[in-house]
Coordinates of C-alpha atoms in Angstrom, one line a residue:
Chain A
M28 CA 20.9 -32.4 11.5
D29 CA 18.2 -32.3 13.5
N30 CA 17.5 -28.5 12.7
Q31 CA 17.3 -28.9 9.5
W32 CA 14.5 -31.5 9.8
I33 CA 12.4 -29.1 12.3
L34 CA 13.0 -26.4 9.8
W35 CA 12.3 -28.5 6.7
S36 CA 8.5 -29.9 8.6
S37 CA 7.6 -26.8 10.0
F38 CA 7.7 -25.0 6.5
V39 CA 5.8 -27.6 5.0
L40 CA 3.2 -27.5 8.2
F41 CA 3.0 -23.6 7.9
A42 CA 2.1 -24.1 3.9
M43 CA -0.2 -27.2 4.9
L44 CA -1.9 -25.1 7.5
L45 CA -2.1 -22.1 5.5
G46 CA -3.6 -23.8 2.3
V47 CA -6.3 -25.9 4.8
L48 CA -7.3 -22.3 6.2
A49 CA -7.7 -20.5 2.9
G50 CA -10.4 -23.3 1.7
F51 CA -11.8 -24.0 4.6
I52 CA -12.7 -20.5 5.4
P53 CA -14.7 -19.3 2.3
A54 CA -16.0 -22.7 2.1
K55 CA -17.4 -22.7 5.4
I56 CA -19.1 -19.0 4.4
L57 CA -20.2 -20.5 1.1
S58 CA -22.1 -22.9 2.5
R59 CA -23.9 -20.9 5.3
F60 CA -25.8 -19.4 2.5
K61 CA -29.9 -20.3 2.2
P62 CA -30.3 -21.1 -0.9
V63 CA -33.6 -19.5 -1.3
N64 CA -32.0 -16.2 -0.2
V65 CA -29.3 -17.3 -3.0
L66 CA -31.7 -18.0 -5.8
K67 CA -33.7 -15.0 -5.4
G68 CA -30.7 -13.2 -5.7
T69 CA -30.6 -11.1 -2.2
I70 CA -27.2 -12.4 -1.2
A71 CA -25.1 -10.7 -3.6
P72 CA -21.4 -11.8 -3.3
A73 CA -20.5 -7.9 -3.0
A74 CA -23.2 -7.5 0.1
M75 CA -21.4 -10.9 1.4
G76 CA -20.5 -9.1 5.0
K77 CA -17.2 -9.6 4.5
T78 CA -16.1 -6.7 3.6
F79 CA -14.5 -6.0 7.6
L80 CA -12.3 -9.1 6.4
R81 CA -11.3 -7.7 3.2
N82 CA -10.6 -4.3 4.6
M83 CA -8.5 -5.5 7.9
L84 CA -6.9 -7.9 5.1
V85 CA -5.7 -4.8 3.1
V86 CA -4.6 -2.3 5.9
I87 CA -2.6 -5.7 7.6
Q88 CA -0.7 -6.2 4.7
F89 CA 0.0 -2.3 4.1
V90 CA 0.9 -1.8 7.7
A91 CA 2.7 -4.9 7.8
S92 CA 5.3 -4.2 4.2
A93 CA 5.3 -0.5 5.8
C94 CA 6.4 -1.4 8.8
F95 CA 9.1 -3.6 7.3
I96 CA 9.9 -1.0 5.1
F97 CA 10.0 1.7 7.4
I98 CA 12.6 -0.6 9.1
V99 CA 14.6 -1.7 6.8
A100 CA 14.7 2.6 5.7
S101 CA 16.3 3.1 9.2
M102 CA 18.6 0.2 9.4
F103 CA 20.0 2.2 6.0
G104 CA 20.2 5.3 7.8
Q105 CA 22.1 3.9 10.9
F106 CA 24.8 2.1 9.1
Q107 CA 24.8 4.6 6.7
Y108 CA 25.5 7.7 9.1
M109 CA 28.1 4.9 10.9
A110 CA 29.7 4.3 7.6
T111 CA 30.4 7.8 7.0
D112 CA 30.2 9.6 9.8
N113 CA 32.7 12.4 10.6
T114 CA 31.4 13.9 13.9
N115 CA 32.7 11.2 16.4
F116 CA 36.3 11.6 14.8
N117 CA 37.2 13.3 11.1
R118 CA 38.1 10.5 8.3
E119 CA 37.9 13.0 5.9
N120 CA 41.1 13.9 3.9
I121 CA 43.0 11.5 5.2
Y122 CA 45.1 8.3 4.1
N123 CA 47.4 6.6 6.1
I124 CA 50.9 4.6 5.6
A125 CA 51.8 1.3 7.9
V126 CA 55.1 2.0 9.1
S127 CA 57.3 -0.7 11.7
E128 CA 58.3 2.4 13.8
N129 CA 59.3 5.8 14.3
Q130 CA 60.4 6.8 10.8
R131 CA 61.2 10.7 11.1
L132 CA 62.7 11.4 7.8
L133 CA 59.8 9.5 6.2
Q134 CA 57.2 11.6 8.1
Q135 CA 59.3 15.0 7.2
D136 CA 59.5 14.2 3.7
I137 CA 55.8 13.3 3.3
L138 CA 55.0 16.5 5.3
A139 CA 57.1 18.4 2.3
N140 CA 54.6 17.0 -0.3
Q141 CA 52.2 19.8 -1.6
H142 CA 48.9 18.2 -0.7
V143 CA 50.1 17.2 2.8
E144 CA 48.6 19.4 5.6
R145 CA 49.6 17.4 9.0
V146 CA 51.2 13.7 9.6
G147 CA 50.2 12.5 12.8
L148 CA 51.4 9.3 14.4
V149 CA 49.1 6.6 16.0
S150 CA 49.6 2.9 17.4
T151 CA 46.8 1.9 15.4
P152 CA 43.4 4.2 13.9
F153 CA 40.2 4.5 15.4
G154 CA 37.3 2.2 13.8
G155 CA 40.0 -0.8 14.4
N156 CA 40.9 -3.1 18.0
A157 CA 42.2 -0.9 20.0
A158 CA 45.2 -1.9 22.8
Q159 CA 43.9 -3.1 26.1
A160 CA 45.6 -1.5 29.1
S161 CA 44.2 -1.8 32.7
V162 CA 43.6 1.0 35.0
A163 CA 42.9 1.8 38.7
K164 CA 43.2 4.8 40.8
N165 CA 46.0 4.1 42.6
A166 CA 48.5 0.6 43.3
Q167 CA 46.0 -0.4 45.7
S168 CA 42.3 -0.2 44.2
E169 CA 40.7 -2.4 42.0
S170 CA 41.9 -1.6 38.1
V171 CA 39.6 -1.0 35.0
A172 CA 40.1 -2.2 31.7
A173 CA 40.6 0.9 28.7
S174 CA 41.6 1.1 25.6
Y175 CA 45.2 2.2 24.7
Y176 CA 46.3 4.3 22.0
A177 CA 50.0 5.8 20.9
A178 CA 49.4 8.9 19.1
N179 CA 51.2 12.6 18.7
S180 CA 49.5 15.8 18.9
D181 CA 49.0 16.0 15.4
F182 CA 47.1 13.0 15.0
I183 CA 44.0 14.4 17.5
I184 CA 44.3 17.3 15.2
N185 CA 43.5 15.3 12.5
M186 CA 41.0 13.0 14.2
N187 CA 39.0 16.4 15.1
L188 CA 38.9 15.5 18.4
S189 CA 37.2 18.2 20.9
I190 CA 39.2 18.9 24.1
L191 CA 36.7 19.3 26.9
A192 CA 39.8 20.2 30.0
G193 CA 43.1 20.7 29.7
S194 CA 44.9 20.4 26.3
N195 CA 46.3 18.6 23.3
L196 CA 49.5 15.5 24.0
I197 CA 52.4 17.8 24.2
S198 CA 53.8 18.3 20.7
S199 CA 56.8 16.5 20.7
V200 CA 60.0 14.4 18.7
S201 CA 61.4 13.1 22.1
D202 CA 61.5 9.5 21.7
S203 CA 60.6 8.5 25.5
A204 CA 57.1 7.5 26.5
S205 CA 55.4 11.1 27.9
A206 CA 53.8 10.6 31.3
F207 CA 51.0 13.2 30.6
V208 CA 47.8 11.2 29.1
L209 CA 44.9 12.4 27.5
V210 CA 41.7 10.6 28.8
N211 CA 37.3 10.2 27.9
E212 CA 35.3 11.2 30.4
Q213 CA 34.2 7.4 30.9
L214 CA 37.5 7.0 32.2
L215 CA 37.0 9.3 34.9
S216 CA 34.1 8.3 35.9
A217 CA 35.1 5.0 35.5
L218 CA 38.1 5.2 38.2
G219 CA 35.8 8.1 40.2
L220 CA 38.6 10.9 39.3
G221 CA 35.7 13.6 40.0
K222 CA 34.7 16.1 37.5
T223 CA 35.9 17.1 33.7
Q224 CA 36.8 20.4 34.7
D225 CA 38.8 19.4 38.1
A226 CA 41.2 16.6 37.0
V227 CA 43.7 17.5 34.6
G228 CA 46.5 17.2 36.7
K229 CA 45.1 14.2 39.2
T230 CA 47.5 10.5 38.2
F231 CA 46.0 6.9 37.7
M232 CA 48.2 4.0 37.8
M233 CA 47.9 2.4 34.6
N234 CA 49.1 -1.5 34.1
N235 CA 49.6 -1.6 37.2
K236 CA 53.2 0.3 36.9
Q237 CA 53.2 3.4 35.4
E238 CA 51.9 6.1 37.2
V239 CA 50.6 9.1 34.5
T240 CA 49.2 12.0 34.8
I241 CA 45.8 13.8 32.9
G242 CA 46.6 16.3 30.4
G243 CA 43.6 16.7 28.3
V244 CA 39.7 15.4 28.4
T245 CA 38.3 14.6 25.6
S246 CA 34.5 14.0 25.1
N247 CA 32.8 9.9 25.1
F248 CA 33.7 9.8 21.4
C249 CA 32.7 6.6 19.3
Y250 CA 36.0 5.1 18.8
S251 CA 35.5 1.9 17.6
N252 CA 31.8 -0.1 18.4
Y253 CA 28.2 2.6 17.8
Q254 CA 26.8 0.4 19.8
F255 CA 27.9 0.7 23.4
T256 CA 29.4 3.8 25.3
A257 CA 32.9 4.0 24.6
K258 CA 34.8 2.0 26.8
P259 CA 37.9 4.3 29.2
L260 CA 40.6 5.3 26.8
I261 CA 44.1 6.7 27.1
I262 CA 45.9 8.3 24.7
Q263 CA 49.8 9.1 25.6
Y264 CA 52.8 10.1 23.0
N265 CA 54.5 7.0 23.3
P266 CA 56.8 6.2 19.9
Q267 CA 57.8 2.9 20.0
Q268 CA 54.4 2.0 19.8
F269 CA 53.6 4.4 16.7
H270 CA 52.7 2.3 13.8
V271 CA 50.6 4.2 11.2
L272 CA 51.1 7.6 9.4
N273 CA 48.5 9.4 9.9
I274 CA 48.4 12.0 7.1
K275 CA 45.5 14.6 6.6
T276 CA 45.7 16.4 3.4
K277 CA 44.8 20.2 2.6
N278 CA 42.0 19.4 0.3
K279 CA 40.5 16.3 -1.3
V280 CA 43.2 14.6 -3.9
E281 CA 42.9 12.2 -6.6
E282 CA 44.1 9.2 -4.7
Q283 CA 45.6 7.4 -7.4
R284 CA 48.2 10.1 -7.8
F285 CA 48.9 10.5 -4.1
K286 CA 49.6 7.0 -3.9
S287 CA 52.0 6.9 -6.5
E288 CA 53.7 9.9 -5.1
M289 CA 53.6 8.6 -1.5
N290 CA 55.0 5.5 -2.9
T291 CA 57.9 7.0 -4.8
I292 CA 58.7 9.2 -0.9
W293 CA 58.4 5.7 0.2
K294 CA 60.9 3.8 -2.0
K295 CA 63.4 6.1 -1.2
Y296 CA 63.8 4.5 2.3
F297 CA 62.3 0.9 1.7
P298 CA 63.1 -0.2 -1.7
H299 CA 62.2 -3.6 -1.2
T300 CA 59.1 -3.6 1.0
E301 CA 55.3 -2.4 -0.4
L302 CA 54.5 0.7 0.7
S303 CA 50.5 -0.3 2.7
F304 CA 48.6 2.8 1.9
S305 CA 44.8 3.0 2.4
N306 CA 42.1 5.5 2.6
Y307 CA 40.4 5.9 6.2
Q308 CA 37.0 7.2 4.3
K309 CA 36.9 4.1 2.5
D310 CA 38.3 1.9 5.3
M311 CA 35.5 3.3 7.9
Y312 CA 32.8 2.5 4.8
E313 CA 33.2 -1.0 4.1
R314 CA 34.1 -1.1 7.9
Y315 CA 30.6 -0.5 9.4
F316 CA 28.3 -0.5 6.0
P317 CA 27.0 -4.4 5.3
G318 CA 26.3 -4.0 1.6
G319 CA 25.7 -7.0 1.0
D320 CA 23.3 -7.4 3.7
M321 CA 21.7 -4.4 2.7
N322 CA 21.4 -5.7 -1.0
I323 CA 19.5 -8.7 0.3
V324 CA 17.3 -7.0 2.7
G325 CA 16.7 -4.5 0.3
T326 CA 15.4 -6.8 -2.9
F327 CA 13.0 -8.2 0.5
C328 CA 11.9 -4.9 0.6
V329 CA 11.1 -4.6 -2.8
V330 CA 9.0 -8.2 -2.9
V331 CA 7.4 -7.2 0.2
L332 CA 5.7 -4.0 -1.4
T333 CA 5.1 -5.9 -4.7
I334 CA 3.2 -8.5 -2.9
A335 CA 1.3 -6.1 -1.3
L336 CA 0.3 -3.9 -4.4
M337 CA -0.3 -6.8 -6.1
G338 CA -2.5 -8.4 -3.6
L339 CA -4.6 -4.9 -3.5
L340 CA -4.7 -4.7 -7.4
G341 CA -6.5 -8.3 -6.9
I342 CA -8.5 -6.8 -4.3
V343 CA -9.6 -4.0 -6.6
T344 CA -10.0 -5.3 -9.3
Y345 CA -12.7 -8.1 -7.9
H346 CA -14.3 -5.5 -6.1
N347 CA -15.0 -3.1 -8.9
E348 CA -16.0 -6.4 -11.2
M349 CA -18.9 -6.8 -8.5
R350 CA -20.0 -3.1 -9.7
T351 CA -19.5 -3.4 -13.1
K352 CA -24.1 -3.2 -13.2
E353 CA -23.6 -0.2 -10.5
V354 CA -20.5 1.9 -12.3
G355 CA -23.0 1.1 -16.1
I356 CA -26.2 2.4 -14.7
R357 CA -24.5 5.3 -13.1
K358 CA -22.9 6.3 -16.2
V359 CA -26.4 5.8 -18.1
M360 CA -27.6 8.2 -15.1
G361 CA -25.6 11.1 -16.7
A362 CA -22.6 10.1 -13.6
P363 CA -19.4 11.3 -15.6
V364 CA -16.2 9.0 -15.4
R365 CA -14.3 11.3 -12.5
E366 CA -17.1 10.9 -10.0
I367 CA -17.1 7.5 -11.5
I368 CA -13.3 6.6 -10.2
R369 CA -13.8 8.8 -7.5
Q370 CA -16.9 6.4 -5.9
L371 CA -14.9 3.4 -6.8
S372 CA -11.3 4.5 -4.8
K373 CA -13.1 6.2 -2.6
S374 CA -12.7 3.1 0.1
F375 CA -9.5 2.0 -0.9
I376 CA -8.1 5.2 -0.3
K377 CA -9.4 5.4 2.8
L378 CA -8.4 2.0 3.8
T379 CA -4.7 3.0 2.5
L380 CA -5.0 6.2 4.7
I381 CA -5.6 4.4 7.9
S382 CA -2.5 1.7 7.2
G383 CA -0.7 5.2 7.1
L384 CA -2.2 5.9 10.6
I385 CA -1.5 3.0 11.8
S386 CA 2.1 2.5 10.3
L387 CA 3.6 5.7 10.8
P388 CA 3.7 5.9 14.4
L389 CA 3.9 1.9 14.6
G390 CA 7.0 2.1 12.2
Y391 CA 8.2 5.1 14.1
V392 CA 8.1 2.1 17.8
I393 CA 10.0 0.1 15.9
C394 CA 12.5 2.4 14.3
Y395 CA 12.9 3.6 17.9
L396 CA 13.6 0.6 19.5
F397 CA 16.1 -0.6 16.8
M398 CA 17.5 3.1 17.4
K399 CA 17.8 2.4 21.0
L400 CA 20.2 -0.5 20.4
F401 CA 22.7 2.0 19.3
V402 CA 24.2 4.4 22.1
Y403 CA 25.7 6.4 18.8
S404 CA 22.6 6.7 16.9
Y405 CA 21.8 8.7 13.6
G406 CA 17.9 8.9 15.6
V407 CA 14.6 8.1 13.6
N408 CA 14.1 10.1 10.6
L409 CA 10.3 11.0 10.8
L410 CA 10.7 12.9 7.5
L411 CA 12.3 10.0 6.0
L412 CA 9.4 8.0 7.1
C413 CA 6.8 10.2 6.0
T414 CA 9.1 9.9 2.8
L415 CA 8.4 6.6 2.2
F416 CA 4.9 6.4 3.4
T417 CA 4.0 9.0 0.5
S418 CA 5.4 7.2 -1.6
I419 CA 3.8 3.7 -0.9
F420 CA 0.8 5.7 -0.9
G421 CA 1.2 6.9 -4.2
M422 CA 2.0 3.6 -5.8
A423 CA -1.3 2.3 -4.1
L424 CA -2.9 5.3 -5.6
I425 CA -2.0 4.4 -8.8
T426 CA -3.1 1.1 -8.2
I427 CA -6.2 1.7 -7.1
I428 CA -6.9 4.8 -10.2
Y429 CA -5.8 2.6 -12.3
K430 CA -8.1 -0.1 -11.9
S431 CA -10.8 2.1 -11.5
A432 CA -10.4 4.0 -14.7
H433 CA -10.6 0.6 -16.1
A434 CA -13.7 0.6 -14.6
A435 CA -15.0 3.5 -15.5
I436 CA -14.4 4.1 -19.0
A437 CA -15.8 0.4 -19.7
N438 CA -19.2 0.3 -21.8
P439 CA -21.6 0.5 -20.0
V440 CA -24.5 -1.1 -22.8
K441 CA -22.0 -3.9 -22.1
S442 CA -22.4 -4.2 -18.9
L443 CA -26.2 -3.8 -18.5
R444 CA -26.8 -6.5 -21.2
T445 CA -29.4 -8.7 -20.1
E446 CA -29.1 -11.9 -21.8
Chain B
M14 CA -37.9 15.7 -32.4
L15 CA -35.0 13.0 -33.3
E16 CA -34.0 11.8 -36.7
L17 CA -31.9 9.3 -38.0
K18 CA -30.9 8.6 -41.6
K19 CA -29.3 5.8 -42.8
V20 CA -27.5 4.6 -39.8
Y21 CA -24.7 2.1 -39.9
K22 CA -23.4 -0.3 -37.1
W23 CA -21.1 -2.5 -37.5
V24 CA -18.1 -4.5 -35.8
N25 CA -14.9 -5.9 -37.5
N26 CA -14.1 -9.5 -37.1
G27 CA -11.0 -9.9 -38.8
N28 CA -11.7 -8.5 -41.8
Q29 CA -15.2 -9.5 -41.9
R30 CA -17.3 -6.9 -41.4
I31 CA -20.7 -8.1 -38.9
F32 CA -23.4 -5.7 -39.3
L33 CA -25.5 -4.9 -36.4
L34 CA -27.9 -2.2 -38.2
K35 CA -28.2 -1.8 -41.4
D36 CA -29.9 1.5 -43.4
I37 CA -31.8 3.0 -40.6
N38 CA -33.9 5.6 -41.5
L39 CA -36.3 6.8 -38.8
T40 CA -38.0 9.9 -38.2
I41 CA -40.0 10.8 -34.1
N42 CA -42.0 13.5 -33.6
E43 CA -42.1 15.5 -30.3
G44 CA -45.1 13.6 -28.3
E45 CA -45.1 10.2 -30.3
F46 CA -45.3 6.9 -28.0
V47 CA -43.6 4.6 -30.1
S48 CA -43.4 0.9 -30.3
I49 CA -40.1 -1.2 -32.0
M50 CA -40.9 -4.7 -32.1
G51 CA -39.1 -8.0 -33.8
P52 CA -37.9 -11.1 -32.7
S53 CA -34.4 -11.3 -30.7
G54 CA -31.4 -10.4 -32.5
S55 CA -33.1 -8.1 -34.9
G56 CA -31.1 -5.0 -33.8
K57 CA -34.1 -3.4 -31.5
S58 CA -31.9 -3.3 -28.1
T59 CA -29.0 -1.8 -30.5
L60 CA -31.1 0.8 -32.1
L61 CA -32.4 2.0 -28.6
N62 CA -28.8 1.9 -27.3
V63 CA -28.0 4.6 -30.5
I64 CA -31.1 6.7 -29.8
G65 CA -30.3 6.7 -26.1
M66 CA -26.7 7.7 -27.4
L67 CA -25.0 4.6 -25.0
D68 CA -24.0 3.6 -28.1
S69 CA -22.2 4.6 -31.3
F70 CA -22.5 4.5 -34.7
D71 CA -20.4 4.2 -37.8
E72 CA -22.4 5.5 -40.7
G73 CA -25.4 8.3 -41.3
I74 CA -26.8 11.2 -39.6
Y75 CA -28.3 11.8 -36.0
N76 CA -30.0 14.6 -35.4
F77 CA -31.7 15.2 -32.0
V78 CA -33.4 18.5 -30.5
G79 CA -31.7 20.3 -33.3
E80 CA -28.2 18.8 -32.2
S81 CA -26.1 16.9 -35.0
V82 CA -25.3 13.8 -32.8
H83 CA -22.7 12.2 -35.2
Q84 CA -20.7 15.3 -34.6
L85 CA -20.7 15.8 -30.7
K86 CA -18.1 15.1 -28.8
E87 CA -18.4 12.5 -25.6
K88 CA -19.0 14.9 -23.0
Q89 CA -21.4 16.7 -24.9
R90 CA -23.5 13.8 -25.7
T91 CA -23.2 12.5 -22.0
N92 CA -25.2 16.0 -21.4
L93 CA -27.4 15.8 -24.1
Y94 CA -28.9 12.1 -22.7
K95 CA -28.8 13.6 -19.6
Q96 CA -30.8 16.3 -19.6
H97 CA -33.1 14.9 -22.0
I98 CA -33.2 11.0 -22.0
G99 CA -34.9 8.6 -19.2
F100 CA -34.2 4.9 -19.6
V101 CA -36.2 1.9 -18.6
F102 CA -34.8 -1.5 -18.0
Q103 CA -35.9 -5.1 -18.3
A104 CA -34.3 -6.2 -15.8
Y105 CA -34.6 -2.7 -13.7
H106 CA -30.7 -2.3 -12.8
L107 CA -31.6 -0.6 -9.9
I108 CA -28.6 -0.2 -7.3
D109 CA -28.8 -2.8 -5.0
E110 CA -27.1 -1.0 -2.1
L111 CA -29.1 2.2 -1.8
T112 CA -32.8 2.3 -0.7
V113 CA -35.8 3.4 -3.3
Y114 CA -35.6 6.6 -2.4
E115 CA -31.8 7.1 -3.3
N116 CA -32.3 5.5 -6.5
I117 CA -34.9 7.9 -7.3
E118 CA -32.2 10.3 -6.9
T119 CA -29.4 9.4 -8.8
P120 CA -30.0 11.0 -12.0
L121 CA -30.6 14.5 -10.0
L122 CA -27.2 14.2 -8.6
Y123 CA -25.6 14.6 -11.4
Q124 CA -27.5 16.7 -13.1
N125 CA -26.3 19.0 -10.2
V126 CA -29.8 19.6 -8.7
K127 CA -29.8 21.4 -5.6
G128 CA -30.5 19.4 -2.3
S129 CA -33.9 21.1 -1.4
D130 CA -34.6 20.9 -5.2
R131 CA -34.1 16.7 -5.1
K132 CA -36.2 16.3 -1.9
A133 CA -39.2 18.4 -3.3
M134 CA -38.5 16.5 -6.7
V135 CA -38.3 12.8 -5.4
A136 CA -40.7 13.2 -2.7
D137 CA -43.5 15.0 -5.4
I138 CA -42.9 11.9 -7.4
L139 CA -43.2 9.1 -4.6
D140 CA -46.4 10.4 -4.3
R141 CA -47.7 10.1 -8.0
F142 CA -46.3 6.5 -8.3
N143 CA -47.8 5.4 -4.9
I144 CA -44.6 4.1 -3.3
V145 CA -44.4 7.2 -0.6
A146 CA -44.2 3.7 1.7
K147 CA -41.3 2.4 0.4
K148 CA -39.1 4.5 0.1
D149 CA -36.3 3.3 2.3
L150 CA -36.9 -0.2 1.3
F151 CA -34.1 -1.8 -0.6
P152 CA -34.6 -2.9 -4.5
A153 CA -34.1 -6.7 -3.0
Q154 CA -37.1 -6.2 -0.6
L155 CA -39.7 -5.6 -3.2
S156 CA -41.2 -7.4 -5.8
G157 CA -40.8 -6.7 -10.0
G158 CA -43.5 -5.1 -10.4
Q159 CA -42.5 -2.7 -7.6
Q160 CA -38.6 -2.4 -8.7
Q161 CA -39.8 -1.5 -12.2
L162 CA -42.0 1.7 -10.7
V163 CA -39.0 2.4 -9.2
G164 CA -37.1 2.2 -12.0
I165 CA -39.8 4.8 -14.1
A166 CA -39.9 7.3 -11.6
R167 CA -36.0 7.0 -11.8
A168 CA -36.2 7.3 -15.5
L169 CA -38.7 10.5 -15.2
I170 CA -37.5 12.1 -11.8
A171 CA -35.6 14.8 -14.4
R172 CA -38.3 15.4 -16.4
P173 CA -36.8 14.2 -19.2
K174 CA -38.3 14.9 -22.9
L175 CA -37.9 10.6 -24.4
L176 CA -37.9 8.0 -22.5
L177 CA -36.5 5.1 -23.4
A178 CA -37.8 1.5 -22.3
D179 CA -36.2 -1.8 -23.5
E180 CA -38.8 -4.4 -22.6
P181 CA -40.2 -3.1 -19.9
T182 CA -42.6 -5.6 -19.0
G183 CA -40.4 -8.2 -20.1
N184 CA -39.7 -9.7 -16.7
L185 CA -43.4 -8.7 -15.0
N186 CA -46.5 -11.1 -15.2
S187 CA -49.6 -9.6 -17.2
K188 CA -51.1 -8.3 -14.6
Q189 CA -48.3 -6.2 -13.3
G190 CA -47.4 -5.5 -17.5
E191 CA -50.9 -3.6 -17.7
E192 CA -50.1 -1.3 -14.9
I193 CA -46.8 -0.7 -16.4
M194 CA -48.7 0.4 -19.7
E195 CA -51.2 2.2 -18.4
L196 CA -48.5 4.4 -16.5
F197 CA -46.8 4.1 -20.0
Q198 CA -49.7 6.0 -21.4
Q199 CA -50.6 8.4 -18.7
V200 CA -46.8 9.9 -19.2
N201 CA -47.4 10.7 -22.6
K202 CA -50.2 12.0 -22.3
E203 CA -48.7 14.5 -19.9
G204 CA -46.0 15.1 -23.4
T205 CA -43.2 13.4 -22.6
T206 CA -42.2 11.1 -26.2
I207 CA -41.7 7.0 -25.5
I208 CA -39.9 4.8 -27.3
Q209 CA -40.0 1.2 -26.0
V210 CA -39.1 -2.3 -27.2
T211 CA -40.9 -5.2 -27.3
H212 CA -41.4 -8.7 -28.6
S213 CA -44.4 -8.8 -26.9
E214 CA -47.7 -8.4 -29.2
K215 CA -49.9 -8.7 -26.5
M216 CA -48.2 -5.9 -24.6
Q217 CA -47.5 -3.6 -27.8
L218 CA -51.8 -3.5 -28.2
M219 CA -52.4 -2.3 -24.9
A220 CA -50.0 -0.1 -25.1
T221 CA -52.2 1.7 -27.8
A222 CA -48.6 3.0 -29.3
S223 CA -49.1 6.3 -31.8
S224 CA -46.9 4.1 -34.3
V225 CA -45.5 0.8 -34.2
Y226 CA -42.4 -0.7 -36.0
W227 CA -41.5 -3.4 -37.2
M228 CA -37.4 -4.8 -37.0
A229 CA -35.9 -7.9 -38.8
L230 CA -32.6 -8.3 -39.8
L231 CA -31.2 -5.5 -39.1
K232 CA -33.5 -2.7 -40.9
I233 CA -36.7 -1.3 -39.8
K234 CA -40.3 -0.8 -41.1
L235 CA -42.9 1.1 -40.0
R236 CA -46.3 -1.0 -39.9
S237 CA -48.8 1.7 -38.4
R238 CA -49.3 4.7 -37.7
Q239 CA -52.4 6.4 -35.8
D240 CA -52.5 10.2 -36.3
N241 CA -54.6 11.9 -33.2

């Protein structure tokens, strides 16, 4: 309730302040005029000496809107990267089927399908919430939190993980958990287990009761949150905890057809339960891409740009109107239309270029800072910023030239009429 | 030099046709000093704009130094008038942001005259008009007579064959007006054809124009012609 009042009153106060300033400043400028000079015509509105203020306003408006658009574009780029990334772990041609326990026969039937290349098993796919485990160097030392995945070797291949040292999990169909685990480099440094090359064969304590041996080491790939460095990770062959069949297809398949084929197989084993089937790529897109928010922000971008262009249109129109007499005189002196357009638009094109010179480095810095929030980031796309600025500049250019051409083709007889 | 035959100009307002010029027949020879007089609203300025090719007309024939103006394209017309015609206005119409020097130089910029030639031509005319000392001043710093002097210097800088003046002394006091008229006569003697529009009878007499036309109700009539 309190907050609401503060919010609304600050809105009202801000609007009032803006209104008072917008009325007060021009009034102050006008009241400073000396009547004699005004009547003699030595103070033309165009020569009010306020061109600096006007130019600043144009530049500020363009820098602000360009920077806003740059940030939004960078955000969009980062979210798009997170939503479609295949470099940390593979999402392409992967389909997941939830199962209650290890289903060897179902797995074999699916593998027999013509489209299927490999079927991995995992406790829960990457990208979601991992199970937690505590790890310690030995029984006496302090324990550290880690993420735990139960998976088989085929899952690791499906995910395209890079093994830096040692080897993948041992290919096994055994019903008991293996003592060999796959860990990431972060776990090595968290436990002080030395260099990656020397880690294979070393042991550590998991959940204070089980001693496991490092069989292989993966890179610190991002398996959940792009904002932070991956937590220590353990992947163990542990059939009791397999809950997902992780299917990799040979090529791109038609999802609906593939699903119904899978359903047919599923119904053979579980006629009374629904198949829980999902497209991993789509799941990950929805998980990481804030579609609704981006739509709103995108709309804001359009509004901001429109306001900036309208402001420019207003200022150019005003400026050109102030110069209609001059344009008329120059036309009578024989100036070609092209020359007049050049004359009228020169200063504004300069202003938009200046705002480019300010907004590109500034936008780069802001985008860089935004990207810094993410450990796993796409980086600032300078080419994108330049392209965006070019299109903003293009729109401004069209606005300026359109208004200037309008003034330049006007009949000079009209603007020079004295009576 | 120029010849207008049965020139009409009008605007359409709804289904009403409002005439601005009616049946104008006019022949002006090289070296003439023409005054066109008449009450305001009689179409003098419109006629001058048509002669100066700033404004178009709807019917009739207009020949200027051997060219059929009514058949020319916009661009050719611009080229024709910027080469041969200079304009002087009642309200001077100098560019406020430019100095005297720059104002006079403007027409040359649009005729692609080389920089060194421009300098020489402007210096020459400043000297002739006795305004060298004022060359760095802005129009607002000059009196009306001086501004008109600059306006005439600008009109003559490109050595036009024809000078068109729309009420050139209308904003000046009588002494300044006399000076401008003396200048016009001198310019005319040097070979420039002049057409001026005025409603002041006195100015007209002082100018001792070679021909005087009277305009009323959008039509033009010759009133007197002196043959030298």
